[in-house]
Amino acid sequence: KNQVEQSPQSLIILEGKNCTLQCNYTVSPFSNLRWYKQDTGRGPVSLTIMTFSENTKSNGRYTATLDADTKQSSLHITASQLSDSASYICVVSGRGSYIPTFGRGTSLIVHP
Amino acid sequence: NAGVTQTPKFRVLKTGQSMTLLCAQDMNHEYMYWYRQDPGMGLRLIHYSVGEGTTAKGEVPDGYNVSRLKKQNFLLGLESAAPSQTSVYFCASSYLQGNQPQHFGDGTRLSIL
């Protein structure tokens, strides 16, 4: 069964600090991995999309990495801001499948 | 540019009642999706559509029906609501299925009593 595991489940950091969120998956064959940000009460918003051949993708202060060999990805947030408080969701799609596998998300709280 | 709009935003139903959730997108996207999000679980795909007039089952389709009569609209129906269908429902759309971002609406919060 395809699975996407995210860690930590929750994280509290101080404003201005960096943090890294982890995503491990078992989806095979692999097509792409996406990171989404979901604010409370809102729908997810796409941050990055990476395919098999990409190992790094940046979007402003967000940098995602992918190691397709070990089936691991990370999302690094630099110089965190209060507005970064949200749930971050890792989603993996298999080649030839329309049904993506979502992780449960990491809840990030940034304190002033 | 509204993106993906879902109506209604909130709804409370009694067991056995029926209702339709509406999703509208103004980005001329071919693909549309309905997901449900439950506490402690990742989003799960209910049904999806790869174009006007087409629909297909996702991971958790039982108890739901969908229609895509117009390219910009994707309807999700509950014929006989059950408490297990209490959830937050999200609609999404994308230009293509592959390496394209999905654009999500802000959800419909549905409670079945």
Short mmCIF file of C-alpha atoms in Angstrom, two decimals:
data_model
loop_
_atom_site.label_atom_id
_atom_site.label_comp_id
_atom_site.label_asym_id
_atom_site.label_seq_id
_atom_site.Cartn_x
_atom_site.Cartn_y
_atom_site.Cartn_z
CA LYS A 1 0.00 0.00 0.00
CA ASN A 2 1.30 3.46 -0.88
CA GLN A 3 2.18 5.50 2.18
CA VAL A 4 3.51 8.98 2.93
CA GLU A 5 4.85 9.60 6.42
CA GLN A 6 5.67 13.08 7.66
CA SER A 7 7.69 14.13 10.67
CA PRO A 8 7.53 15.76 13.05
CA GLN A 9 3.78 15.79 13.60
CA SER A 10 4.06 19.27 15.07
CA LEU A 11 6.79 21.83 15.56
CA ILE A 12 7.11 25.11 17.45
CA ILE A 13 9.87 27.55 16.58
CA LEU A 14 10.73 31.19 17.21
CA GLU A 15 10.35 33.79 14.54
CA GLY A 16 13.49 34.18 12.47
CA LYS A 17 14.69 30.61 13.04
CA ASN A 18 15.08 27.95 10.35
CA CYS A 19 13.39 24.57 10.35
CA THR A 20 13.25 21.38 8.29
CA LEU A 21 10.26 19.11 7.78
CA GLN A 22 10.61 15.51 6.63
CA CYS A 23 8.62 13.30 4.27
CA ASN A 24 9.21 9.59 3.60
CA TYR A 25 7.20 7.68 1.04
CA THR A 26 6.73 4.21 -0.38
CA VAL A 27 4.88 5.18 -3.59
CA SER A 28 6.24 3.30 -6.58
CA PRO A 29 6.72 3.84 -9.44
CA PHE A 30 7.29 7.47 -8.61
CA SER A 31 6.02 10.40 -10.66
CA ASN A 32 6.26 13.56 -8.57
CA LEU A 33 6.31 14.93 -5.05
CA ARG A 34 4.57 18.12 -4.00
CA TRP A 35 4.66 20.24 -0.89
CA TYR A 36 1.60 22.25 0.05
CA LYS A 37 0.97 24.86 2.74
CA GLN A 38 -2.45 24.85 4.36
CA ASP A 39 -3.49 27.75 6.56
CA THR A 40 -6.19 27.09 9.16
CA GLY A 41 -9.61 27.13 7.52
CA ARG A 42 -8.21 27.41 4.00
CA GLY A 43 -7.40 25.06 1.16
CA PRO A 44 -3.85 23.84 0.49
CA VAL A 45 -1.59 26.05 -1.62
CA SER A 46 1.18 24.58 -3.76
CA LEU A 47 4.75 25.39 -2.72
CA THR A 48 6.91 23.10 -4.88
CA ILE A 49 6.64 20.19 -7.30
CA MET A 50 9.57 17.87 -7.99
CA THR A 51 9.95 15.04 -10.45
CA PHE A 52 12.35 12.11 -10.36
CA SER A 53 15.18 14.05 -11.98
CA GLU A 54 14.98 17.07 -9.67
CA ASN A 55 16.65 17.03 -6.28
CA THR A 56 16.13 20.65 -5.22
CA LYS A 57 13.40 23.21 -5.82
CA SER A 58 13.04 26.61 -4.18
CA ASN A 59 10.12 28.98 -3.75
CA GLY A 60 11.26 32.07 -1.88
CA ARG A 61 12.20 31.05 1.67
CA TYR A 62 11.01 27.48 1.03
CA THR A 63 13.46 24.91 -0.33
CA ALA A 64 12.45 21.33 -1.00
CA THR A 65 14.87 18.49 -1.58
CA LEU A 66 14.22 15.03 -2.98
CA ASP A 67 16.22 11.83 -2.77
CA ALA A 68 14.36 9.42 -5.03
CA ASP A 69 16.74 6.58 -4.18
CA THR A 70 15.92 6.64 -0.47
CA LYS A 71 12.37 7.90 -1.09
CA GLN A 72 12.83 10.90 1.18
CA SER A 73 12.07 14.59 0.85
CA SER A 74 12.54 17.58 3.10
CA LEU A 75 11.14 21.08 3.19
CA HIS A 76 13.46 23.71 4.64
CA ILE A 77 12.04 27.04 5.77
CA THR A 78 14.54 29.86 6.16
CA ALA A 79 14.13 32.85 8.47
CA SER A 80 10.65 31.87 9.58
CA GLN A 81 7.86 34.41 9.83
CA LEU A 82 4.64 34.41 11.83
CA SER A 83 2.76 33.85 8.57
CA ASP A 84 4.56 30.53 8.14
CA SER A 85 2.35 29.09 10.90
CA ALA A 86 0.36 26.46 9.02
CA SER A 87 0.17 22.78 8.17
CA TYR A 88 2.65 21.56 5.58
CA ILE A 89 1.53 18.62 3.51
CA CYS A 90 3.64 16.25 1.43
CA VAL A 91 1.89 14.58 -1.52
CA VAL A 92 3.32 11.84 -3.73
CA SER A 93 1.89 10.71 -7.06
CA GLY A 94 2.70 7.45 -8.76
CA ARG A 95 3.39 7.16 -12.47
CA GLY A 96 0.20 6.42 -14.38
CA SER A 97 -2.06 7.00 -11.36
CA TYR A 98 -4.58 9.78 -10.87
CA ILE A 99 -4.83 9.06 -7.15
CA PRO A 100 -2.18 10.90 -5.10
CA THR A 101 -1.13 9.84 -1.60
CA PHE A 102 -1.24 12.61 0.97
CA GLY A 103 0.72 12.75 4.18
CA ARG A 104 -1.02 13.80 7.39
CA GLY A 105 0.94 17.04 7.49
CA THR A 106 3.28 18.78 9.91
CA SER A 107 1.72 21.53 11.99
CA LEU A 108 4.16 24.42 12.32
CA ILE A 109 3.69 27.20 14.85
CA VAL A 110 5.98 30.23 14.70
CA HIS A 111 6.11 32.28 17.91
CA PRO A 112 7.23 35.92 18.06
CA ASN B 1 -9.62 36.08 -10.71
CA ALA B 2 -11.52 33.93 -8.22
CA GLY B 3 -9.66 30.63 -8.82
CA VAL B 4 -11.64 27.75 -7.31
CA THR B 5 -14.89 28.62 -5.55
CA GLN B 6 -16.85 26.17 -3.40
CA THR B 7 -20.43 26.58 -2.24
CA PRO B 8 -21.73 26.33 0.35
CA LYS B 9 -18.98 26.98 2.91
CA PHE B 10 -20.86 25.32 5.77
CA ARG B 11 -23.78 22.96 5.96
CA VAL B 12 -25.49 20.80 8.58
CA LEU B 13 -27.58 17.87 7.40
CA LYS B 14 -29.65 15.20 9.05
CA THR B 15 -28.94 11.55 8.35
CA GLY B 16 -30.65 10.48 5.15
CA GLN B 17 -30.89 13.93 3.61
CA SER B 18 -29.34 14.69 0.26
CA MET B 19 -27.34 17.65 -0.96
CA THR B 20 -25.02 18.83 -3.70
CA LEU B 21 -21.73 20.63 -3.27
CA LEU B 22 -20.73 22.93 -6.09
CA CYS B 23 -17.22 23.65 -7.30
CA ALA B 24 -16.49 26.28 -9.93
CA GLN B 25 -13.14 27.22 -11.46
CA ASP B 26 -12.35 30.09 -13.78
CA MET B 27 -8.87 28.99 -14.91
CA ASN B 28 -10.01 26.86 -17.86
CA HIS B 29 -8.52 23.77 -16.20
CA GLU B 30 -9.20 20.35 -17.69
CA TYR B 31 -8.82 18.33 -14.49
CA MET B 32 -11.00 18.65 -11.39
CA TYR B 33 -10.99 16.72 -8.14
CA TRP B 34 -13.04 16.23 -4.98
CA TYR B 35 -11.24 15.38 -1.73
CA ARG B 36 -12.28 14.90 1.86
CA GLN B 37 -10.12 15.85 4.83
CA ASP B 38 -10.70 14.20 8.19
CA PRO B 39 -8.88 14.86 11.48
CA GLY B 40 -5.63 12.96 11.76
CA MET B 41 -5.74 11.78 8.16
CA GLY B 42 -4.36 12.99 4.89
CA LEU B 43 -6.68 14.24 2.17
CA ARG B 44 -8.34 11.43 0.26
CA LEU B 45 -9.56 11.58 -3.32
CA ILE B 46 -13.28 10.89 -3.74
CA HIS B 47 -13.83 11.37 -7.49
CA TYR B 48 -12.08 13.19 -10.26
CA SER B 49 -12.67 14.35 -13.82
CA VAL B 50 -10.22 14.61 -16.70
CA GLY B 51 -12.50 16.77 -18.82
CA GLU B 52 -16.03 17.93 -19.49
CA GLY B 53 -18.47 15.03 -19.45
CA THR B 54 -16.05 12.59 -17.79
CA THR B 55 -15.82 11.34 -14.21
CA ALA B 56 -13.89 8.59 -12.44
CA LYS B 57 -13.68 7.04 -8.99
CA GLY B 58 -10.95 7.94 -6.59
CA GLU B 59 -9.86 6.30 -3.37
CA VAL B 60 -13.10 6.68 -1.35
CA PRO B 61 -16.03 7.01 -3.82
CA ASP B 62 -18.74 5.08 -1.95
CA GLY B 63 -21.78 7.16 -0.99
CA TYR B 64 -20.92 9.98 -3.43
CA ASN B 65 -21.79 10.81 -7.02
CA VAL B 66 -20.35 13.49 -9.27
CA SER B 67 -21.14 15.26 -12.51
CA ARG B 68 -19.17 17.51 -14.84
CA LEU B 69 -21.65 18.83 -17.38
CA LYS B 70 -19.67 22.03 -17.91
CA LYS B 71 -15.89 22.35 -17.97
CA GLN B 72 -15.84 24.95 -15.24
CA ASN B 73 -18.13 23.12 -12.78
CA PHE B 74 -17.74 19.90 -10.82
CA LEU B 75 -20.63 18.81 -8.58
CA LEU B 76 -20.41 16.39 -5.67
CA GLY B 77 -23.65 14.77 -4.52
CA LEU B 78 -24.59 12.93 -1.37
CA GLU B 79 -27.78 10.98 -2.04
CA SER B 80 -28.40 9.79 1.52
CA ALA B 81 -26.07 11.47 4.00
CA ALA B 82 -24.51 9.41 6.80
CA PRO B 83 -22.63 10.59 9.93
CA SER B 84 -19.44 9.02 8.50
CA GLN B 85 -19.58 11.64 5.76
CA THR B 86 -19.04 14.45 8.25
CA SER B 87 -15.87 16.03 6.92
CA VAL B 88 -14.31 19.00 5.19
CA TYR B 89 -14.62 18.68 1.43
CA PHE B 90 -12.12 20.29 -0.89
CA CYS B 91 -12.36 20.79 -4.60
CA ALA B 92 -9.25 21.26 -6.72
CA SER B 93 -8.42 21.81 -10.35
CA SER B 94 -5.33 21.59 -12.53
CA TYR B 95 -4.42 22.32 -16.13
CA LEU B 96 -3.00 18.85 -16.66
CA GLN B 97 -2.61 15.84 -14.37
CA GLY B 98 1.12 15.38 -14.45
CA ASN B 99 3.57 17.81 -12.94
CA GLN B 100 1.10 20.61 -12.53
CA PRO B 101 0.00 22.20 -9.26
CA GLN B 102 -3.52 21.60 -8.09
CA HIS B 103 -5.43 24.73 -7.10
CA PHE B 104 -7.72 24.18 -4.15
CA GLY B 105 -10.87 25.90 -2.97
CA ASP B 106 -11.30 26.83 0.68
CA GLY B 107 -13.50 23.87 1.48
CA THR B 108 -17.04 23.02 2.52
CA ARG B 109 -17.49 22.04 6.15
CA LEU B 110 -20.25 19.45 6.30
CA SER B 111 -21.76 17.98 9.46
CA ILE B 112 -24.20 15.08 9.36
CA LEU B 113 -26.28 14.64 12.49
#
